[in-house]
């Protein structure tokens, strides 16, 4: 295998010849520059340089093998260059943001003091690097749907029943036939390693230990195989959240890969075909630049000058190459032709599409507006669920209905279940939990939800999940003041 | 009787042999550790030590006689040990919280400046020890139901009638046949002695002097007999709020005890069978720890480390051993078989259960969600009352309907009465009043309410309570801005 | 006439013998102590002393002649005592509140900078002595009705019509047949001299110069004769707001007095029979005491100690001796038997009573909840007006309907007129205007309203008042965010 | 041509002889004083003086030629006077407000950091002179309609459809037959040169480069000819916003002038016939006076003393001489008799008038309340649009319906289009964009909207504008909390 010096690499810093260093290895990415999902600029920022710190946390380890032909894996740095690079990294000193995070980690309270989801979110936001926080927390435009997702739950109150036998309350249920200890699953969400080195694996292990299910994102920061390998047993069910590539062959290859790895369902994402305007995420690099410069605005880069309006943050690099012309008639049968796994459509946002999904024979649907991260002013899933209950209750008998977005409390979950949802997904909450406390954080989160669910079931006069019924909730015509938001 | 030294007691500090000192007496509580309603950890914190300060304010004086066999009452400390203990307590110095309370008591305004309930609550919260305040003020989860209980009243406006003869307005009425000077009773609430050494007795005396009724909690901090003894005359009616023990014999014994003591009704609690998540209460010990350490987080105890999610504050030690399998069919007849007292069901939260209570022959029902302290998002009682008025007005003819939760003003009380309630209960308000000003405070509170009720009756064009009618109130479709919350 | 020394007066300081000095004259008020509308304590505070400063601003000059037999007008102070008293008053120094007012008056902006009612109110609140401000601004209990009175207007939006001929817009109208330049009258309100030495006379003169009508309160701080004498011509119409005394003879005398003085209508107050709980007013003396002591609480007076709940501020002394047993059947015919003046009933708060007033033959009704100063949660008049429009529009044809409470803008006035009101009354706004700027302030206020009304009429496509119609307004189902409150 | 000295001009400073200097030329404006649309006082402030700085930014360059007879163009200053004037202006020093603006301009972020309309507005408000900002930002009375215009959009949510073929989304449409790249036009708004020296020309150029249409205000600060000359090609369509003069001949002359210049439509303003109460604008001169004096109030001018209520800010000088007696019957046929251009009525505020406009044969209507700058509490255009959709959907087939007011996001625009609007106008947003960043700013604004519109179309499952349908939006019965306002 060839070795190179830093100087040799440094010469290849143009779009005609572009080399980068990742984990002391040298790659020729010239042909890939304009195919990079995250856009060419991000690569050119590291042309001829060490890209390790930027590359590692957001790419699964098999990325280079999968997407870069082996002849472009040129070789390694020589020993002297490796030493030089390490020394350079060490001498660089820490950024203000890194110092802030270090301080926050030092002051992190013990896990036992986290008594609700909100506690965990607050701590996580403090200990996350700013860019990671901005990616996790950001929502579309003015965050209306994101905020309303949570607020929708607060317009549903309970009509608890008393004098019911409730000893031995049991919150367990199933999803696509797989047992879950509580009616909650970990929803697919990208880039868990932005928050914790073990990333998605924290969640896989926590899911196993707490007896719940995990949906794995196409944009996970570990490879699908690494995640599958982290299962507690080969029986532990994983669901796969698919972003269908516009190229059917590539899409089919991905589906077959996860089926072979033992994943149990294909959850087709239909609400996030193009990158959205997530302003916290988009502004993150500007914010950081000013933060590191203690408030001074620099008037640097090209985008600033051109007035380009298309740069869209971390998320902009993930939602790419999707099939924009999927239809019920074409796409569902095509997936059936590729795999035997059950199909769940994730991102249903109105009654009419719930009905079409049933007619297309989907085994499940997720009422979701992508956590308010895509189209702002998309109706909150809880409102859509309520409409299905009022207008088309037959849907619940014909497919499994899940819901995600805005869930903060066990009571939120029970409200959704009373109206007909079978399971509730949480995404950001698990990202925050594993960011702040790793696997233990994710388990702790499940325990909190379990406690809240069991308490609320008892208080509603309900012993098992199937006793939850629409009559137990009421949509009120006022907005609670002390709402959690 | 035997005497012991501090050293002897100190040796018995394990779960195999656990002694504690209370009021200079020595008790062997080994067999009781795991039956303690408040959980074993609380006892083990004092194993081999003096537990007086922790035990006294929350246990009636007959607790040890009732629950600990006499052979476990080992004896007393010797004189030297008693002196040593007293000296140790004195030398300990005062905590920051105690000093804060002392200062607040010094600045407490005279009672005459309290012109409404809110005034009293604010002062009480200042002069209460933090833990007591947290127990009194706390509510479930996000305090939604607690806040909405009060806010529900603000959606009802009056249609006052003019040119009605109203001189000599009379706000008196009856509850279960017992006369009350105003349509208000003191609702059952636990642990009055957290706020004032005389605790529940302040309320009993104030009730007598102001001519209203008192409901005594199963979890009172004085014994039922002590409270009965504080009555102004043997005719003064007391009602008993029953938490039914899961063991029928124990439950029957408690009912018979209070019947013999002269209590006049059994108010069966049905909305608080298991401990709830009252976050202010749960966080109180963490808060205090940090407060005493001037903001520094210590990472102390076991629960913190294990990430245990079941520790639930002071309230967690009270709501225990309840019968989780009560039913209308079984439990009401069983109570009838034990006692001749009228039965009131406390904690009705929907129309359907109000109807079932009528069918079960209950003499009264309390529309209540436990002051928003149990299931968050349980409908506000005022909304449930309104629904009964709209959907099942026959209920009001068939049983007495009471309501508690969120009452702040005489106008709130009249709104409830217009819709069909017979009496309104206040719990926290009386706890705060007696905490801040003892018996005089509780009497003052009644006088404020009486003034407000009489003024509002006059202004509504109503001379007697029975003239209050649904036509005098109107549910509006907007939320007042200057709402008291 | 006898003369007395300060020492002689000082000896008569008990309830058995109580003398006071007012404007250097000596009065024996012993027999009057317990008949004093403002209660005995207020008099006893000045027993044997000079009461001038407390007495003058809130009593008309004929009070002593009217209510104290002439033999109790004992005489005057001797010259030396008069000098001594003046010197004592001068040497006393100014209170903090007086100094604050002086500074505020110095910084008062010129009248021309007041461009809306809110501007005037803000300045007036700054330059008023605290007690006067508290009396003017206070409202009942939690000020819900007071705030909602204004907010109710904000739920009505306009449907303006375009392409209508609107040149020469004319906002004039009539009230009980008397011409008014704009559809606004000065509503009866007590104690104008608390804010300005000329008090009600400022308003009478401004009404004349701006061509609008004035309603004079029974509790005016100038005598009815003084106010009548201030008219610009004997044709200037004054209306009289009657608080009917429980003694029919006294009441009849008062009615005949004003009829003889040339007042044009009797406006019978029916919504303020007993004193209400106006907390700002009630707390004013406590506030001032602390303010003068720079924040220190003193624990002074008897009421504080006894926990008396009946002390009710300045207002408590005004609303006294009213007839609590008025009825439609008895009282309206009785007034007719005493006077030929038209009868307006002020304080109608629901549709049913509007209908009864029509049936009783009243010439006019004022929809009013006394500016939110009496029963809190009484419906806003604008809502009552809307209900009459929806349920009983015949009322508008059968009597003149006026409305007061919460009016801040010309648009508010036009909304009321569109729904059927004939005139709109403003009380506090005129008190504030004359307090801050005297007669010119009150005229300026009319000019602002006239400008706003004319502009809005033009913009609505309306040339004359009678073209205003219900179709021009719409009650919306949302609450504007930027509401003026 | 004559020349004059400063001294000569200075002598002519009375209403009998009034000369002013503008751009070193001398004009006799004596006969014009009382015909000045902005009132005589503004002219007299500069009688005998140099009026250049006040005159230039708000008058088109042809104003003097058009309105002042050529014999009143007296001549120029002599060279010495010109030098003296220049020196005087330079030595005057900068005002606090000018210094504030200079600093703000220095800190202005690069255009590329503006990622939404709100960003641009915030920067523009910082860099604008206070008076310009106050004129642009001000709204009527309490700004209720202005705020609610924007807020109305937030009550409409989307029901996005998934699994629709959306590649190649196309947001282009037409207005009166003229192509537009996105369904947005620049609405007519006065005085663009208050914000930027190139004023309206920035907008004309930006419209050309981004392929959208511009409506030019009668009150533009450049002449209609100058604006026409700035077009990118003679085909670029300009629309003319007409304020119809009360004198038909003058009005006809104006219409013919713009028709000859190539303007493509007459947009008749019907919602702004008389000046309104825009308080920020009205208070601007007082604010500035205090600002320059560092907070001290001066009690200067005549208006202040007289308590005059008619002074109404910059806007007061613009909305003058309008025809107050326009009617559907008379005015539309009259315009037809003068011009062949299509007629759009701008300022429809209710369903009934939309129908009348259709019956009058108008080619288009603009639902508008003048950006909330005229009659406060006029219904938001989005609400009027929704009512037309519900009550008279035939209107959309019979005329083109546009809407302006409160638009902030691409989602707002799509909501309006779903309900039936053809185009959406933005006024203030373009003023702000060109004020802060000139032509590039206006283009950037279009690009932002284009990105937002295309993203939202894709997310709604819509490929072309004509696929937008009422079923895609839903009016919700709650108000989003995180609303942009």
JSON list of N, CA and C in Angstrom, two decimals, chain B residues 106 108 112-113 116 119 154 157-158 160-163 165-167 409 415 444 451 463 474 478-482, chain C residues 142 144 148 151 155 275-276 279 283 286 289 298-299 304 307 309 324-327 349 353 377 379 387 475 485:
[
{"chain": "B", "resi": 106, "resn": "UNK", "atom": "N", "xyz": [-40.97, 36.88, 60.44]},
{"chain": "B", "resi": 106, "resn": "UNK", "atom": "CA", "xyz": [-40.78, 38.21, 61.00]},
{"chain": "B", "resi": 106, "resn": "UNK", "atom": "C", "xyz": [-41.48, 39.27, 60.14]},
{"chain": "B", "resi": 108, "resn": "UNK", "atom": "N", "xyz": [-44.10, 38.84, 58.18]},
{"chain": "B", "resi": 108, "resn": "UNK", "atom": "CA", "xyz": [-45.48, 38.47, 57.85]},
{"chain": "B", "resi": 108, "resn": "UNK", "atom": "C", "xyz": [-46.41, 39.64, 58.13]},
{"chain": "B", "resi": 112, "resn": "UNK", "atom": "N", "xyz": [-55.21, 41.29, 58.99]},
{"chain": "B", "resi": 112, "resn": "UNK", "atom": "CA", "xyz": [-56.22, 42.19, 58.40]},
{"chain": "B", "resi": 112, "resn": "UNK", "atom": "C", "xyz": [-55.87, 42.64, 57.00]},
{"chain": "B", "resi": 113, "resn": "UNK", "atom": "N", "xyz": [-54.60, 42.52, 56.63]},
{"chain": "B", "resi": 113, "resn": "UNK", "atom": "CA", "xyz": [-54.23, 42.92, 55.27]},
{"chain": "B", "resi": 113, "resn": "UNK", "atom": "C", "xyz": [-54.49, 41.84, 54.23]},
{"chain": "B", "resi": 116, "resn": "UNK", "atom": "N", "xyz": [-57.94, 38.64, 50.25]},
{"chain": "B", "resi": 116, "resn": "UNK", "atom": "CA", "xyz": [-58.49, 37.57, 49.43]},
{"chain": "B", "resi": 116, "resn": "UNK", "atom": "C", "xyz": [-57.67, 36.30, 49.62]},
{"chain": "B", "resi": 119, "resn": "UNK", "atom": "N", "xyz": [-53.92, 36.39, 48.61]},
{"chain": "B", "resi": 119, "resn": "UNK", "atom": "CA", "xyz": [-53.02, 37.02, 49.58]},
{"chain": "B", "resi": 119, "resn": "UNK", "atom": "C", "xyz": [-52.50, 35.99, 50.58]},
{"chain": "B", "resi": 154, "resn": "UNK", "atom": "N", "xyz": [-63.30, 30.68, 35.17]},
{"chain": "B", "resi": 154, "resn": "UNK", "atom": "CA", "xyz": [-63.24, 31.99, 34.49]},
{"chain": "B", "resi": 154, "resn": "UNK", "atom": "C", "xyz": [-63.95, 31.98, 33.14]},
{"chain": "B", "resi": 157, "resn": "UNK", "atom": "N", "xyz": [-69.50, 33.39, 33.05]},
{"chain": "B", "resi": 157, "resn": "UNK", "atom": "CA", "xyz": [-69.83, 34.77, 33.42]},
{"chain": "B", "resi": 157, "resn": "UNK", "atom": "C", "xyz": [-71.25, 34.81, 33.97]},
{"chain": "B", "resi": 158, "resn": "UNK", "atom": "N", "xyz": [-71.55, 35.92, 34.60]},
{"chain": "B", "resi": 158, "resn": "UNK", "atom": "CA", "xyz": [-72.88, 36.07, 35.18]},
{"chain": "B", "resi": 158, "resn": "UNK", "atom": "C", "xyz": [-73.80, 36.88, 34.28]},
{"chain": "B", "resi": 160, "resn": "UNK", "atom": "N", "xyz": [-76.40, 38.95, 35.71]},
{"chain": "B", "resi": 160, "resn": "UNK", "atom": "CA", "xyz": [-77.04, 39.41, 36.96]},
{"chain": "B", "resi": 160, "resn": "UNK", "atom": "C", "xyz": [-78.42, 39.98, 36.68]},
{"chain": "B", "resi": 161, "resn": "UNK", "atom": "N", "xyz": [-79.34, 39.81, 37.61]},
{"chain": "B", "resi": 161, "resn": "UNK", "atom": "CA", "xyz": [-80.69, 40.37, 37.51]},
{"chain": "B", "resi": 161, "resn": "UNK", "atom": "C", "xyz": [-80.80, 41.57, 38.44]},
{"chain": "B", "resi": 162, "resn": "UNK", "atom": "N", "xyz": [-81.39, 42.64, 37.94]},
{"chain": "B", "resi": 162, "resn": "UNK", "atom": "CA", "xyz": [-81.53, 43.85, 38.75]},
{"chain": "B", "resi": 162, "resn": "UNK", "atom": "C", "xyz": [-82.98, 44.03, 39.17]},
{"chain": "B", "resi": 163, "resn": "UNK", "atom": "N", "xyz": [-83.22, 44.98, 40.05]},
{"chain": "B", "resi": 163, "resn": "UNK", "atom": "CA", "xyz": [-84.58, 45.30, 40.51]},
{"chain": "B", "resi": 163, "resn": "UNK", "atom": "C", "xyz": [-85.24, 44.09, 41.16]},
{"chain": "B", "resi": 165, "resn": "UNK", "atom": "N", "xyz": [-85.73, 42.26, 45.06]},
{"chain": "B", "resi": 165, "resn": "UNK", "atom": "CA", "xyz": [-85.60, 42.55, 46.49]},
{"chain": "B", "resi": 165, "resn": "UNK", "atom": "C", "xyz": [-84.56, 41.63, 47.10]},
{"chain": "B", "resi": 166, "resn": "UNK", "atom": "N", "xyz": [-83.48, 42.22, 47.61]},
{"chain": "B", "resi": 166, "resn": "UNK", "atom": "CA", "xyz": [-82.37, 41.40, 48.10]},
{"chain": "B", "resi": 166, "resn": "UNK", "atom": "C", "xyz": [-81.91, 41.76, 49.50]},
{"chain": "B", "resi": 167, "resn": "UNK", "atom": "N", "xyz": [-82.66, 42.59, 50.20]},
{"chain": "B", "resi": 167, "resn": "UNK", "atom": "CA", "xyz": [-82.19, 42.92, 51.55]},
{"chain": "B", "resi": 167, "resn": "UNK", "atom": "C", "xyz": [-82.23, 41.66, 52.41]},
{"chain": "B", "resi": 409, "resn": "UNK", "atom": "N", "xyz": [-62.67, 32.43, 44.68]},
{"chain": "B", "resi": 409, "resn": "UNK", "atom": "CA", "xyz": [-63.49, 33.60, 44.92]},
{"chain": "B", "resi": 409, "resn": "UNK", "atom": "C", "xyz": [-64.92, 33.18, 45.25]},
{"chain": "B", "resi": 415, "resn": "UNK", "atom": "N", "xyz": [-71.03, 30.41, 40.97]},
{"chain": "B", "resi": 415, "resn": "UNK", "atom": "CA", "xyz": [-71.16, 29.80, 39.64]},
{"chain": "B", "resi": 415, "resn": "UNK", "atom": "C", "xyz": [-71.45, 28.31, 39.77]},
{"chain": "B", "resi": 444, "resn": "UNK", "atom": "N", "xyz": [-60.66, 33.76, 59.30]},
{"chain": "B", "resi": 444, "resn": "UNK", "atom": "CA", "xyz": [-60.57, 34.91, 58.40]},
{"chain": "B", "resi": 444, "resn": "UNK", "atom": "C", "xyz": [-60.92, 34.51, 56.96]},
{"chain": "B", "resi": 451, "resn": "UNK", "atom": "N", "xyz": [-68.16, 37.30, 52.89]},
{"chain": "B", "resi": 451, "resn": "UNK", "atom": "CA", "xyz": [-68.36, 38.64, 52.33]},
{"chain": "B", "resi": 451, "resn": "UNK", "atom": "C", "xyz": [-68.52, 38.57, 50.82]},
{"chain": "B", "resi": 463, "resn": "UNK", "atom": "N", "xyz": [-81.64, 36.37, 47.00]},
{"chain": "B", "resi": 463, "resn": "UNK", "atom": "CA", "xyz": [-81.64, 36.55, 48.45]},
{"chain": "B", "resi": 463, "resn": "UNK", "atom": "C", "xyz": [-81.25, 35.27, 49.21]},
{"chain": "B", "resi": 474, "resn": "UNK", "atom": "N", "xyz": [-73.46, 31.91, 32.36]},
{"chain": "B", "resi": 474, "resn": "UNK", "atom": "CA", "xyz": [-73.34, 31.65, 30.93]},
{"chain": "B", "resi": 474, "resn": "UNK", "atom": "C", "xyz": [-71.91, 31.23, 30.65]},
{"chain": "B", "resi": 478, "resn": "UNK", "atom": "N", "xyz": [-64.89, 32.66, 25.03]},
{"chain": "B", "resi": 478, "resn": "UNK", "atom": "CA", "xyz": [-63.55, 33.26, 25.02]},
{"chain": "B", "resi": 478, "resn": "UNK", "atom": "C", "xyz": [-62.94, 33.07, 26.40]},
{"chain": "B", "resi": 479, "resn": "UNK", "atom": "N", "xyz": [-61.64, 33.24, 26.46]},
{"chain": "B", "resi": 479, "resn": "UNK", "atom": "CA", "xyz": [-60.93, 33.08, 27.72]},
{"chain": "B", "resi": 479, "resn": "UNK", "atom": "C", "xyz": [-60.54, 34.47, 28.23]},
{"chain": "B", "resi": 480, "resn": "UNK", "atom": "N", "xyz": [-61.02, 34.85, 29.40]},
{"chain": "B", "resi": 480, "resn": "UNK", "atom": "CA", "xyz": [-60.63, 36.18, 29.91]},
{"chain": "B", "resi": 480, "resn": "UNK", "atom": "C", "xyz": [-59.12, 36.31, 30.00]},
{"chain": "B", "resi": 481, "resn": "UNK", "atom": "N", "xyz": [-58.65, 37.48, 29.64]},
{"chain": "B", "resi": 481, "resn": "UNK", "atom": "CA", "xyz": [-57.22, 37.72, 29.63]},
{"chain": "B", "resi": 481, "resn": "UNK", "atom": "C", "xyz": [-56.67, 37.89, 31.03]},
{"chain": "B", "resi": 482, "resn": "UNK", "atom": "N", "xyz": [-57.36, 38.72, 31.78]},
{"chain": "B", "resi": 482, "resn": "UNK", "atom": "CA", "xyz": [-56.84, 39.08, 33.11]},
{"chain": "B", "resi": 482, "resn": "UNK", "atom": "C", "xyz": [-57.16, 38.01, 34.12]},
{"chain": "C", "resi": 142, "resn": "UNK", "atom": "N", "xyz": [-60.83, 40.60, 40.70]},
{"chain": "C", "resi": 142, "resn": "UNK", "atom": "CA", "xyz": [-59.65, 40.40, 39.85]},
{"chain": "C", "resi": 142, "resn": "UNK", "atom": "C", "xyz": [-59.69, 41.22, 38.57]},
{"chain": "C", "resi": 144, "resn": "UNK", "atom": "N", "xyz": [-61.64, 41.23, 36.19]},
{"chain": "C", "resi": 144, "resn": "UNK", "atom": "CA", "xyz": [-61.99, 40.47, 34.99]},
{"chain": "C", "resi": 144, "resn": "UNK", "atom": "C", "xyz": [-63.00, 41.24, 34.15]},
{"chain": "C", "resi": 148, "resn": "UNK", "atom": "N", "xyz": [-62.39, 42.75, 30.52]},
{"chain": "C", "resi": 148, "resn": "UNK", "atom": "CA", "xyz": [-63.18, 42.15, 29.44]},
{"chain": "C", "resi": 148, "resn": "UNK", "atom": "C", "xyz": [-64.15, 43.16, 28.81]},
{"chain": "C", "resi": 151, "resn": "UNK", "atom": "N", "xyz": [-62.04, 44.40, 26.20]},
{"chain": "C", "resi": 151, "resn": "UNK", "atom": "CA", "xyz": [-61.64, 43.34, 25.29]},
{"chain": "C", "resi": 151, "resn": "UNK", "atom": "C", "xyz": [-62.81, 42.84, 24.44]},
{"chain": "C", "resi": 155, "resn": "UNK", "atom": "N", "xyz": [-63.36, 41.69, 19.79]},
{"chain": "C", "resi": 155, "resn": "UNK", "atom": "CA", "xyz": [-63.85, 40.51, 19.07]},
{"chain": "C", "resi": 155, "resn": "UNK", "atom": "C", "xyz": [-64.82, 40.87, 17.95]},
{"chain": "C", "resi": 275, "resn": "UNK", "atom": "N", "xyz": [-71.54, 48.25, 48.57]},
{"chain": "C", "resi": 275, "resn": "UNK", "atom": "CA", "xyz": [-70.13, 48.47, 48.19]},
{"chain": "C", "resi": 275, "resn": "UNK", "atom": "C", "xyz": [-69.48, 47.15, 47.74]},
{"chain": "C", "resi": 276, "resn": "UNK", "atom": "N", "xyz": [-68.61, 47.27, 46.79]},
{"chain": "C", "resi": 276, "resn": "UNK", "atom": "CA", "xyz": [-67.96, 46.08, 46.22]},
{"chain": "C", "resi": 276, "resn": "UNK", "atom": "C", "xyz": [-66.50, 46.02, 46.67]},
{"chain": "C", "resi": 279, "resn": "UNK", "atom": "N", "xyz": [-60.05, 46.11, 44.89]},
{"chain": "C", "resi": 279, "resn": "UNK", "atom": "CA", "xyz": [-58.86, 45.84, 45.69]},
{"chain": "C", "resi": 279, "resn": "UNK", "atom": "C", "xyz": [-57.81, 46.94, 45.62]},
{"chain": "C", "resi": 283, "resn": "UNK", "atom": "N", "xyz": [-56.63, 48.57, 49.06]},
{"chain": "C", "resi": 283, "resn": "UNK", "atom": "CA", "xyz": [-55.25, 48.47, 49.51]},
{"chain": "C", "resi": 283, "resn": "UNK", "atom": "C", "xyz": [-54.54, 49.82, 49.53]},
{"chain": "C", "resi": 286, "resn": "UNK", "atom": "N", "xyz": [-52.92, 51.05, 52.80]},
{"chain": "C", "resi": 286, "resn": "UNK", "atom": "CA", "xyz": [-51.76, 50.22, 53.15]},
{"chain": "C", "resi": 286, "resn": "UNK", "atom": "C", "xyz": [-50.57, 50.52, 52.25]},
{"chain": "C", "resi": 289, "resn": "UNK", "atom": "N", "xyz": [-49.03, 53.88, 53.19]},
{"chain": "C", "resi": 289, "resn": "UNK", "atom": "CA", "xyz": [-48.31, 53.78, 54.46]},
{"chain": "C", "resi": 289, "resn": "UNK", "atom": "C", "xyz": [-46.91, 53.19, 54.22]},
{"chain": "C", "resi": 298, "resn": "UNK", "atom": "N", "xyz": [-45.75, 48.62, 58.60]},
{"chain": "C", "resi": 298, "resn": "UNK", "atom": "CA", "xyz": [-46.07, 48.92, 59.99]},
{"chain": "C", "resi": 298, "resn": "UNK", "atom": "C", "xyz": [-47.28, 48.07, 60.32]},
{"chain": "C", "resi": 299, "resn": "UNK", "atom": "N", "xyz": [-47.42, 47.73, 61.56]},
{"chain": "C", "resi": 299, "resn": "UNK", "atom": "CA", "xyz": [-48.51, 46.83, 61.91]},
{"chain": "C", "resi": 299, "resn": "UNK", "atom": "C", "xyz": [-49.47, 47.55, 62.81]},
{"chain": "C", "resi": 304, "resn": "UNK", "atom": "N", "xyz": [-56.38, 45.80, 61.09]},
{"chain": "C", "resi": 304, "resn": "UNK", "atom": "CA", "xyz": [-55.35, 44.82, 60.83]},
{"chain": "C", "resi": 304, "resn": "UNK", "atom": "C", "xyz": [-55.38, 43.70, 61.85]},
{"chain": "C", "resi": 307, "resn": "UNK", "atom": "N", "xyz": [-58.59, 41.44, 61.94]},
{"chain": "C", "resi": 307, "resn": "UNK", "atom": "CA", "xyz": [-58.87, 40.66, 60.76]},
{"chain": "C", "resi": 307, "resn": "UNK", "atom": "C", "xyz": [-60.22, 41.00, 60.17]},
{"chain": "C", "resi": 309, "resn": "UNK", "atom": "N", "xyz": [-62.91, 42.11, 57.71]},
{"chain": "C", "resi": 309, "resn": "UNK", "atom": "CA", "xyz": [-62.87, 41.97, 56.25]},
{"chain": "C", "resi": 309, "resn": "UNK", "atom": "C", "xyz": [-63.80, 42.96, 55.56]},
{"chain": "C", "resi": 324, "resn": "UNK", "atom": "N", "xyz": [-82.41, 48.45, 48.77]},
{"chain": "C", "resi": 324, "resn": "UNK", "atom": "CA", "xyz": [-82.06, 47.11, 48.31]},
{"chain": "C", "resi": 324, "resn": "UNK", "atom": "C", "xyz": [-83.28, 46.33, 47.81]},
{"chain": "C", "resi": 325, "resn": "UNK", "atom": "N", "xyz": [-84.44, 46.92, 47.95]},
{"chain": "C", "resi": 325, "resn": "UNK", "atom": "CA", "xyz": [-85.65, 46.18, 47.59]},
{"chain": "C", "resi": 325, "resn": "UNK", "atom": "C", "xyz": [-86.43, 46.83, 46.45]},
{"chain": "C", "resi": 326, "resn": "UNK", "atom": "N", "xyz": [-85.70, 47.50, 45.56]},
{"chain": "C", "resi": 326, "resn": "UNK", "atom": "CA", "xyz": [-86.36, 48.05, 44.37]},
{"chain": "C", "resi": 326, "resn": "UNK", "atom": "C", "xyz": [-86.88, 46.92, 43.49]},
{"chain": "C", "resi": 327, "resn": "UNK", "atom": "N", "xyz": [-88.03, 47.15, 42.86]},
{"chain": "C", "resi": 327, "resn": "UNK", "atom": "CA", "xyz": [-88.54, 46.19, 41.87]},
{"chain": "C", "resi": 327, "resn": "UNK", "atom": "C", "xyz": [-89.13, 46.98, 40.71]},
{"chain": "C", "resi": 349, "resn": "UNK", "atom": "N", "xyz": [-77.77, 44.21, 32.67]},
{"chain": "C", "resi": 349, "resn": "UNK", "atom": "CA", "xyz": [-76.67, 43.29, 32.41]},
{"chain": "C", "resi": 349, "resn": "UNK", "atom": "C", "xyz": [-77.09, 41.99, 31.72]},
{"chain": "C", "resi": 353, "resn": "UNK", "atom": "N", "xyz": [-83.54, 41.49, 31.48]},
{"chain": "C", "resi": 353, "resn": "UNK", "atom": "CA", "xyz": [-83.82, 42.75, 32.16]},
{"chain": "C", "resi": 353, "resn": "UNK", "atom": "C", "xyz": [-84.02, 43.90, 31.18]},
{"chain": "C", "resi": 377, "resn": "UNK", "atom": "N", "xyz": [-67.06, 39.38, 36.81]},
{"chain": "C", "resi": 377, "resn": "UNK", "atom": "CA", "xyz": [-67.64, 38.34, 35.94]},
{"chain": "C", "resi": 377, "resn": "UNK", "atom": "C", "xyz": [-69.05, 38.65, 35.48]},
{"chain": "C", "resi": 379, "resn": "UNK", "atom": "N", "xyz": [-71.22, 39.99, 32.66]},
{"chain": "C", "resi": 379, "resn": "UNK", "atom": "CA", "xyz": [-70.90, 40.01, 31.22]},
{"chain": "C", "resi": 379, "resn": "UNK", "atom": "C", "xyz": [-70.56, 41.42, 30.73]},
{"chain": "C", "resi": 387, "resn": "UNK", "atom": "N", "xyz": [-76.13, 40.22, 22.31]},
{"chain": "C", "resi": 387, "resn": "UNK", "atom": "CA", "xyz": [-77.19, 39.25, 22.58]},
{"chain": "C", "resi": 387, "resn": "UNK", "atom": "C", "xyz": [-78.57, 39.86, 22.35]},
{"chain": "C", "resi": 475, "resn": "UNK", "atom": "N", "xyz": [-68.84, 39.41, 14.55]},
{"chain": "C", "resi": 475, "resn": "UNK", "atom": "CA", "xyz": [-68.17, 38.87, 15.74]},
{"chain": "C", "resi": 475, "resn": "UNK", "atom": "C", "xyz": [-67.27, 37.73, 15.27]},
{"chain": "C", "resi": 485, "resn": "UNK", "atom": "N", "xyz": [-55.27, 45.59, 25.26]},
{"chain": "C", "resi": 485, "resn": "UNK", "atom": "CA", "xyz": [-55.11, 45.25, 26.68]},
{"chain": "C", "resi": 485, "resn": "UNK", "atom": "C", "xyz": [-54.07, 44.17, 26.85]}
]
